[in-house]
Amino acid sequence: MDQAAVQRIAPRSGVAFTLDRGQRLTVIDPTGEQVADLVAYNRHDTGEVISSGRTLDYASRIYLTTGDPLYSNRSNVLLRIVEDTVGRHDFLLTPCSADTFRIIYGDTDPHRGCFGNLAAALAPYGIAPDAIPVAFNCFMNVPIDGATGALTVEPPLSRAGDRIVFVAETDLIIGLTACSALQSNNGSFKPIDYRVEG
Amino acid sequence: MDQAAVQRIAPRSGVAFTLDRGQRLTVIDPTGEQVADLVAYNRHDTGEVISSGRTLDYASRIYLTTGDPLYSNRSNVLLRIVEDTVGRHDFLLTPCSADTFRIIYGDTDPHRGCFGNLAAALAPYGIAPDAIPVAFNCFMNVPIDGATGALTVEPPLSRAGDRIVFVAETDLIIGLTACSALQSNNGSFKPIDYRVEG
């Protein structure tokens, strides 16, 4: 396989794949204003997974960008952001799910969402749905009102061709989606592209 | 056992106990400016645990108080806040750990922290360290700068006798600490009191 080939994730779907230590993962928003939920597990012990709580504590910041590491629940660095043309991503919220659409949108026949897409994609790697954590939500724009703590989900700041690039600091299993929630993507569902190199 | 008796958690330690559906858990800061990390698991299936990401998404707020539910990773309500004399708690950060003290404080012989205390207290219930999530950190004061996303850990707003009260919406296992991090508790380690009723 040509590792530098760009892969496309169809709207409202998700994939899982492995990443070797030292490889670069580029996540691209090909048309703009589209979120991609990313999760990462230690390939040799999938009980180790990215942790928003550890990462934000060590960063002393809720918005991460170039240079920032993504820590695991065991305080090891799993991924590091090495390039970022957008500068606004979310690491507070769990992947959208059937429950999200039922509770927030009032859908009676809800889509399985990024959560269901990740669960299906990660199942062949032996990762159970309960083990899906708060995702690093590439391009998701969630401003916080510092005074009240209110959060809103706003259109992504990403435009066509914008990207964020990660380097793997250990051997990983990655889950990645083209997000399924209308609010997160300014009202329409679009694809996400990604590329693995190195 | 007199369920209404107040129990004391010694400074830098932690406990675990069960809570039946409908019971009330009161967490009291007996001397002021002391944080208590709280985690909760479905007692009949410990794969279900409180989820910061689900809860904050559904609340559209990072600061929770009276009336707010704490959702699980399966989008069920595990606990509900029914009284709160402080109004400022944190649900972004993981329990402090030996790694926290090593990475943030530069300690060479670090304390095991709330994480280690919770892991030890929860072990008899068959809950592994990897299953300890972002805690609901009672009385922890973490302001966010909305413009930059910078977070700071400030002295708790709680004074002697302040409390937060939860009702269990299902049968639970609770982990609860008197927090071990200097920064979170304005520079000194104090006890936490709690009471189970109903």
Short mmCIF file of C-alpha atoms in Angstrom, two decimals:
data_model
loop_
_atom_site.label_atom_id
_atom_site.label_comp_id
_atom_site.label_asym_id
_atom_site.label_seq_id
_atom_site.Cartn_x
_atom_site.Cartn_y
_atom_site.Cartn_z
CA MET A 1 0.00 0.00 0.00
CA ASP A 2 1.20 3.49 -0.76
CA GLN A 3 1.13 4.87 2.74
CA ALA A 4 1.06 8.43 1.45
CA ALA A 5 -2.26 7.87 -0.36
CA VAL A 6 -5.12 9.96 0.91
CA GLN A 7 -8.03 7.92 2.28
CA ARG A 8 -11.56 9.30 2.39
CA ILE A 9 -14.03 8.76 5.22
CA ALA A 10 -17.58 9.11 3.89
CA PRO A 11 -19.99 11.50 5.64
CA ARG A 12 -21.39 10.13 8.94
CA SER A 13 -19.01 7.16 8.99
CA GLY A 14 -15.78 6.09 10.67
CA VAL A 15 -12.71 3.92 10.35
CA ALA A 16 -10.02 2.33 12.49
CA PHE A 17 -6.43 1.57 11.53
CA THR A 18 -3.02 1.07 13.08
CA LEU A 19 -0.26 3.62 13.33
CA ASP A 20 3.35 2.68 14.07
CA ARG A 21 5.55 4.67 16.39
CA GLY A 22 7.07 7.55 14.42
CA GLN A 23 4.40 7.56 11.70
CA ARG A 24 2.55 10.77 10.90
CA LEU A 25 -1.22 10.97 10.66
CA THR A 26 -2.63 13.93 8.73
CA VAL A 27 -6.34 14.64 9.19
CA ILE A 28 -7.70 16.89 6.45
CA ASP A 29 -11.01 18.73 6.20
CA PRO A 30 -11.46 18.52 2.42
CA THR A 31 -14.48 20.81 2.05
CA GLY A 32 -14.41 22.88 5.26
CA GLU A 33 -16.47 23.07 8.46
CA GLN A 34 -16.35 19.31 9.14
CA VAL A 35 -15.34 17.69 12.44
CA ALA A 36 -13.36 14.42 12.81
CA ASP A 37 -13.45 12.59 16.16
CA LEU A 38 -10.14 10.89 16.92
CA VAL A 39 -9.40 8.25 19.57
CA ALA A 40 -6.10 6.41 20.10
CA TYR A 41 -5.18 3.24 22.03
CA ASN A 42 -1.84 1.63 22.84
CA ARG A 43 -1.79 -1.22 20.31
CA HIS A 44 0.01 -3.57 22.71
CA ASP A 45 -2.36 -2.94 25.64
CA THR A 46 -5.66 -1.38 24.69
CA GLY A 47 -6.47 -0.55 28.31
CA GLU A 48 -4.27 2.49 27.65
CA VAL A 49 -6.16 5.22 25.81
CA ILE A 50 -6.01 8.98 25.28
CA SER A 51 -7.23 10.93 28.30
CA SER A 52 -8.71 14.42 28.05
CA GLY A 53 -8.40 14.86 31.81
CA ARG A 54 -4.68 14.03 31.96
CA THR A 55 -3.88 16.02 28.81
CA LEU A 56 -5.71 19.22 29.77
CA ASP A 57 -4.30 19.08 33.31
CA TYR A 58 -0.72 18.87 32.04
CA ALA A 59 -1.30 21.48 29.29
CA SER A 60 -3.14 23.91 31.64
CA ARG A 61 -5.23 24.69 28.56
CA ILE A 62 -8.41 23.28 27.01
CA TYR A 63 -7.46 24.22 23.42
CA LEU A 64 -4.53 22.24 22.03
CA THR A 65 -2.41 22.94 18.97
CA THR A 66 1.06 22.45 17.43
CA GLY A 67 3.55 21.05 19.94
CA ASP A 68 0.97 19.74 22.39
CA PRO A 69 1.09 16.07 23.43
CA LEU A 70 -1.99 13.89 23.88
CA TYR A 71 -1.49 11.91 27.08
CA SER A 72 -2.99 8.54 27.97
CA ASN A 73 -4.84 7.54 31.12
CA ARG A 74 -1.42 6.23 32.27
CA SER A 75 0.25 9.62 31.64
CA ASN A 76 2.25 8.47 28.64
CA VAL A 77 2.29 10.53 25.44
CA LEU A 78 0.45 8.62 22.69
CA LEU A 79 0.34 11.34 20.02
CA ARG A 80 1.86 14.76 19.52
CA ILE A 81 0.41 17.54 17.34
CA VAL A 82 3.15 18.67 14.97
CA GLU A 83 1.19 20.85 12.54
CA ASP A 84 -2.18 22.59 12.74
CA THR A 85 -3.59 25.06 10.23
CA VAL A 86 -6.77 25.73 12.26
CA GLY A 87 -5.90 26.09 15.95
CA ARG A 88 -9.31 25.27 17.34
CA HIS A 89 -10.29 21.74 18.33
CA ASP A 90 -12.33 20.26 21.18
CA PHE A 91 -11.21 17.80 23.85
CA LEU A 92 -14.15 18.09 26.25
CA LEU A 93 -17.01 16.18 24.63
CA THR A 94 -17.69 12.51 23.94
CA PRO A 95 -18.47 11.32 20.41
CA CYS A 96 -22.06 11.95 19.33
CA SER A 97 -24.24 8.86 19.68
CA ALA A 98 -27.80 7.64 19.33
CA ASP A 99 -28.30 8.98 22.86
CA THR A 100 -26.91 12.37 21.86
CA PHE A 101 -29.42 12.63 19.04
CA ARG A 102 -32.24 11.47 21.32
CA ILE A 103 -31.34 13.76 24.25
CA ILE A 104 -30.07 16.90 22.46
CA TYR A 105 -31.85 16.75 19.10
CA GLY A 106 -35.03 14.87 20.11
CA ASP A 107 -34.64 12.33 17.28
CA THR A 108 -36.97 9.36 17.59
CA ASP A 109 -35.03 7.12 15.18
CA PRO A 110 -31.50 8.34 15.85
CA HIS A 111 -28.36 7.70 13.82
CA ARG A 112 -25.66 5.71 15.66
CA GLY A 113 -23.36 8.72 15.45
CA CYS A 114 -19.60 8.86 15.79
CA PHE A 115 -19.88 6.66 18.87
CA GLY A 116 -21.60 3.87 16.95
CA ASN A 117 -19.24 4.32 14.02
CA LEU A 118 -16.19 4.11 16.29
CA ALA A 119 -17.61 1.11 18.16
CA ALA A 120 -18.11 -0.77 14.87
CA ALA A 121 -14.69 0.20 13.50
CA LEU A 122 -12.85 -0.66 16.73
CA ALA A 123 -14.64 -3.97 17.41
CA PRO A 124 -12.25 -6.00 15.22
CA TYR A 125 -9.41 -4.75 17.45
CA GLY A 126 -11.16 -6.10 20.54
CA ILE A 127 -12.09 -2.64 21.86
CA ALA A 128 -15.49 -2.51 23.56
CA PRO A 129 -17.90 0.46 23.29
CA ASP A 130 -17.45 1.25 27.01
CA ALA A 131 -13.75 1.85 26.30
CA ILE A 132 -14.44 4.78 23.96
CA PRO A 133 -13.33 7.93 25.82
CA VAL A 134 -13.74 11.64 25.28
CA ALA A 135 -12.38 11.99 21.74
CA PHE A 136 -9.96 14.58 20.44
CA ASN A 137 -12.44 16.29 18.15
CA CYS A 138 -10.39 17.73 15.28
CA PHE A 139 -11.80 21.05 13.99
CA MET A 140 -14.68 21.05 16.52
CA ASN A 141 -15.30 24.58 17.76
CA VAL A 142 -16.62 24.73 21.32
CA PRO A 143 -16.23 28.18 22.88
CA ILE A 144 -16.61 28.47 26.66
CA ASP A 145 -18.01 31.47 28.52
CA GLY A 146 -15.46 31.75 31.31
CA ALA A 147 -17.89 33.52 33.64
CA THR A 148 -20.81 31.08 33.46
CA GLY A 149 -19.11 27.95 32.12
CA ALA A 150 -21.67 27.81 29.29
CA LEU A 151 -20.43 25.99 26.20
CA THR A 152 -21.75 26.27 22.68
CA VAL A 153 -21.04 24.18 19.62
CA GLU A 154 -20.21 26.60 16.79
CA PRO A 155 -19.28 26.05 13.12
CA PRO A 156 -15.70 24.80 12.74
CA LEU A 157 -13.10 27.40 11.81
CA SER A 158 -11.63 24.97 9.26
CA ARG A 159 -11.79 25.74 5.53
CA ALA A 160 -11.29 23.39 2.60
CA GLY A 161 -7.85 21.81 2.79
CA ASP A 162 -7.13 22.68 6.40
CA ARG A 163 -5.34 19.97 8.36
CA ILE A 164 -3.91 18.81 11.66
CA VAL A 165 -0.91 16.47 11.77
CA PHE A 166 -0.02 14.06 14.58
CA VAL A 167 3.07 11.94 15.20
CA ALA A 168 2.61 8.60 16.98
CA GLU A 169 4.85 8.27 20.04
CA THR A 170 4.03 4.57 20.40
CA ASP A 171 2.33 1.86 18.33
CA LEU A 172 -1.34 2.76 18.19
CA ILE A 173 -4.82 1.81 17.11
CA ILE A 174 -6.63 4.88 15.81
CA GLY A 175 -10.37 5.45 15.46
CA LEU A 176 -11.38 8.37 13.22
CA THR A 177 -14.73 9.66 11.97
CA ALA A 178 -16.43 12.16 9.73
CA CYS A 179 -18.72 13.52 12.43
CA SER A 180 -22.44 12.80 12.34
CA ALA A 181 -23.88 15.70 14.37
CA LEU A 182 -25.48 18.58 12.46
CA GLN A 183 -24.62 21.18 15.09
CA SER A 184 -20.90 20.33 15.06
CA ASN A 185 -20.59 20.71 11.27
CA ASN A 186 -22.64 23.85 10.55
CA GLY A 187 -25.67 21.90 9.37
CA SER A 188 -24.37 19.50 6.71
CA PHE A 189 -22.46 16.23 6.66
CA LYS A 190 -19.19 16.15 4.75
CA PRO A 191 -16.28 13.72 4.33
CA ILE A 192 -12.93 13.69 6.13
CA ASP A 193 -9.63 12.75 4.48
CA TYR A 194 -6.58 11.30 6.16
CA ARG A 195 -3.10 10.16 5.25
CA VAL A 196 -0.54 7.98 7.03
CA GLU A 197 3.14 8.55 6.27
CA GLY A 198 6.52 7.41 7.49
CA MET B 1 -24.77 1.21 61.09
CA ASP B 2 -26.37 4.59 61.60
CA GLN B 3 -26.46 5.70 57.99
CA ALA B 4 -26.75 9.33 59.00
CA ALA B 5 -23.41 9.30 60.85
CA VAL B 6 -20.78 11.57 59.39
CA GLN B 7 -17.66 9.74 58.19
CA ARG B 8 -14.30 11.46 57.95
CA ILE B 9 -11.77 10.94 55.15
CA ALA B 10 -8.28 11.76 56.45
CA PRO B 11 -6.12 14.24 54.49
CA ARG B 12 -4.58 12.75 51.30
CA SER B 13 -6.63 9.55 51.51
CA GLY B 14 -9.72 8.04 49.93
CA VAL B 15 -12.57 5.58 50.46
CA ALA B 16 -15.06 3.54 48.47
CA PHE B 17 -18.57 2.50 49.51
CA THR B 18 -21.90 1.52 48.01
CA LEU B 19 -24.92 3.76 47.56
CA ASP B 20 -28.40 2.39 46.92
CA ARG B 21 -30.79 3.95 44.45
CA GLY B 22 -32.59 6.80 46.19
CA GLN B 23 -29.96 7.32 48.88
CA ARG B 24 -28.44 10.76 49.40
CA LEU B 25 -24.73 11.36 49.62
CA THR B 26 -23.65 14.59 51.30
CA VAL B 27 -20.02 15.64 50.77
CA ILE B 28 -18.91 18.24 53.31
CA ASP B 29 -15.80 20.42 53.39
CA PRO B 30 -15.35 20.57 57.18
CA THR B 31 -12.59 23.18 57.33
CA GLY B 32 -12.86 24.97 53.98
CA GLU B 33 -10.82 25.08 50.74
CA GLN B 34 -10.54 21.30 50.37
CA VAL B 35 -11.36 19.32 47.22
CA ALA B 36 -13.00 15.85 47.13
CA ASP B 37 -12.71 13.77 43.96
CA LEU B 38 -15.82 11.69 43.34
CA VAL B 39 -16.27 8.76 40.92
CA ALA B 40 -19.36 6.55 40.55
CA TYR B 41 -19.94 3.16 38.90
CA ASN B 42 -23.09 1.16 38.24
CA ARG B 43 -22.86 -1.46 40.99
CA HIS B 44 -24.38 -4.17 38.81
CA ASP B 45 -22.09 -3.55 35.83
CA THR B 46 -18.96 -1.58 36.64
CA GLY B 47 -18.23 -0.97 32.94
CA GLU B 48 -20.74 1.87 33.36
CA VAL B 49 -19.14 4.92 34.96
CA ILE B 50 -19.69 8.66 35.18
CA SER B 51 -18.66 10.48 32.01
CA SER B 52 -17.56 14.11 31.97
CA GLY B 53 -17.91 14.23 28.19
CA ARG B 54 -21.52 13.01 28.12
CA THR B 55 -22.53 15.13 31.10
CA LEU B 56 -21.03 18.41 29.88
CA ASP B 57 -22.40 17.85 26.37
CA TYR B 58 -25.96 17.38 27.65
CA ALA B 59 -25.66 20.25 30.17
CA SER B 60 -24.07 22.65 27.65
CA ARG B 61 -22.09 23.89 30.63
CA ILE B 62 -18.78 22.96 32.28
CA TYR B 63 -19.84 24.08 35.78
CA LEU B 64 -22.55 21.93 37.34
CA THR B 65 -24.74 22.66 40.35
CA THR B 66 -28.14 21.94 41.94
CA GLY B 67 -30.46 20.10 39.56
CA ASP B 68 -27.77 18.86 37.21
CA PRO B 69 -27.49 15.13 36.47
CA LEU B 70 -24.20 13.24 36.19
CA TYR B 71 -24.50 10.96 33.17
CA SER B 72 -22.65 7.70 32.56
CA ASN B 73 -20.67 6.64 29.49
CA ARG B 74 -23.93 4.90 28.46
CA SER B 75 -25.95 8.13 28.81
CA ASN B 76 -27.84 7.04 31.93
CA VAL B 77 -28.12 9.34 34.93
CA LEU B 78 -26.09 7.87 37.82
CA LEU B 79 -26.27 10.79 40.25
CA ARG B 80 -28.14 14.06 40.48
CA ILE B 81 -27.00 17.14 42.42
CA VAL B 82 -29.85 18.19 44.72
CA GLU B 83 -28.14 20.75 46.94
CA ASP B 84 -24.97 22.79 46.59
CA THR B 85 -23.83 25.60 48.88
CA VAL B 86 -20.72 26.42 46.79
CA GLY B 87 -21.62 26.38 43.08
CA ARG B 88 -18.12 25.81 41.77
CA HIS B 89 -16.79 22.33 41.05
CA ASP B 90 -14.59 20.84 38.33
CA PHE B 91 -15.44 18.08 35.86
CA LEU B 92 -12.53 18.47 33.44
CA LEU B 93 -9.51 17.01 35.19
CA THR B 94 -8.45 13.51 36.18
CA PRO B 95 -7.57 12.67 39.79
CA CYS B 96 -4.07 13.77 40.81
CA SER B 97 -1.58 10.91 40.70
CA ALA B 98 2.09 10.10 41.15
CA ASP B 99 2.45 11.18 37.50
CA THR B 100 0.72 14.49 38.23
CA PHE B 101 3.18 15.24 41.01
CA ARG B 102 6.11 14.18 38.81
CA ILE B 103 4.99 16.13 35.72
CA ILE B 104 3.41 19.26 37.24
CA TYR B 105 5.19 19.57 40.60
CA GLY B 106 8.54 17.96 39.72
CA ASP B 107 8.42 15.62 42.75
CA THR B 108 11.05 12.89 42.67
CA ASP B 109 9.33 10.65 45.26
CA PRO B 110 5.70 11.47 44.51
CA HIS B 111 2.62 10.66 46.61
CA ARG B 112 0.14 8.27 44.95
CA GLY B 113 -2.44 11.03 44.94
CA CYS B 114 -6.21 10.75 44.59
CA PHE B 115 -5.69 8.34 41.71
CA GLY B 116 -3.69 5.92 43.84
CA ASN B 117 -6.10 6.35 46.75
CA LEU B 118 -9.10 5.65 44.50
CA ALA B 119 -7.37 2.66 42.88
CA ALA B 120 -6.69 1.12 46.31
CA ALA B 121 -10.19 1.83 47.61
CA LEU B 122 -11.93 0.53 44.47
CA ALA B 123 -9.79 -2.62 44.05
CA PRO B 124 -11.98 -4.71 46.42
CA TYR B 125 -14.92 -3.94 44.10
CA GLY B 126 -13.02 -5.34 41.12
CA ILE B 127 -12.46 -1.93 39.53
CA ALA B 128 -9.07 -1.58 37.82
CA PRO B 129 -6.98 1.63 37.83
CA ASP B 130 -7.50 2.05 34.06
CA ALA B 131 -11.25 2.33 34.74
CA ILE B 132 -10.88 5.50 36.83
CA PRO B 133 -12.29 8.33 34.70
CA VAL B 134 -12.28 12.11 34.93
CA ALA B 135 -13.68 12.61 38.44
CA PHE B 136 -16.36 15.02 39.53
CA ASN B 137 -14.08 17.17 41.66
CA CYS B 138 -16.28 18.62 44.42
CA PHE B 139 -15.24 22.16 45.42
CA MET B 140 -12.37 22.26 42.89
CA ASN B 141 -12.09 25.72 41.37
CA VAL B 142 -10.79 25.72 37.79
CA PRO B 143 -11.54 28.96 35.95
CA ILE B 144 -11.15 28.97 32.15
CA ASP B 145 -10.07 31.94 30.07
CA GLY B 146 -12.61 31.72 27.26
CA ALA B 147 -10.37 33.55 24.79
CA THR B 148 -7.22 31.45 25.15
CA GLY B 149 -8.59 28.29 26.75
CA ALA B 150 -6.05 28.63 29.58
CA LEU B 151 -7.12 26.96 32.80
CA THR B 152 -5.83 27.67 36.28
CA VAL B 153 -6.34 25.76 39.52
CA GLU B 154 -7.42 28.30 42.14
CA PRO B 155 -8.31 27.97 45.84
CA PRO B 156 -11.74 26.39 46.34
CA LEU B 157 -14.61 28.78 47.07
CA SER B 158 -15.84 26.41 49.82
CA ARG B 159 -15.75 27.52 53.47
CA ALA B 160 -16.01 25.37 56.60
CA GLY B 161 -19.28 23.43 56.55
CA ASP B 162 -20.07 23.91 52.88
CA ARG B 163 -21.57 20.88 51.15
CA ILE B 164 -22.84 19.31 47.96
CA VAL B 165 -25.59 16.68 48.06
CA PHE B 166 -26.22 13.97 45.45
CA VAL B 167 -29.07 11.50 45.02
CA ALA B 168 -28.26 8.09 43.52
CA GLU B 169 -30.43 7.28 40.51
CA THR B 170 -29.25 3.66 40.45
CA ASP B 171 -27.28 1.33 42.74
CA LEU B 172 -23.72 2.61 42.79
CA ILE B 173 -20.17 2.11 43.93
CA ILE B 174 -18.69 5.46 44.96
CA GLY B 175 -15.05 6.44 45.25
CA LEU B 176 -14.34 9.61 47.23
CA THR B 177 -11.15 11.34 48.36
CA ALA B 178 -9.72 14.16 50.37
CA CYS B 179 -7.58 15.55 47.56
CA SER B 180 -3.80 15.22 47.70
CA ALA B 181 -2.67 18.08 45.44
CA LEU B 182 -1.35 21.26 47.09
CA GLN B 183 -2.48 23.52 44.25
CA SER B 184 -6.10 22.31 44.39
CA ASN B 185 -6.46 22.97 48.12
CA ASN B 186 -4.74 26.34 48.58
CA GLY B 187 -1.54 24.83 49.89
CA SER B 188 -2.59 22.54 52.74
CA PHE B 189 -4.15 19.08 53.07
CA LYS B 190 -7.40 18.83 55.01
CA PRO B 191 -10.04 16.15 55.63
CA ILE B 192 -13.36 15.64 53.86
CA ASP B 193 -16.56 14.51 55.59
CA TYR B 194 -19.46 12.61 54.05
CA ARG B 195 -22.79 11.20 55.07
CA VAL B 196 -25.10 8.62 53.48
CA GLU B 197 -28.84 8.86 54.21
CA GLY B 198 -32.06 7.27 53.10
#
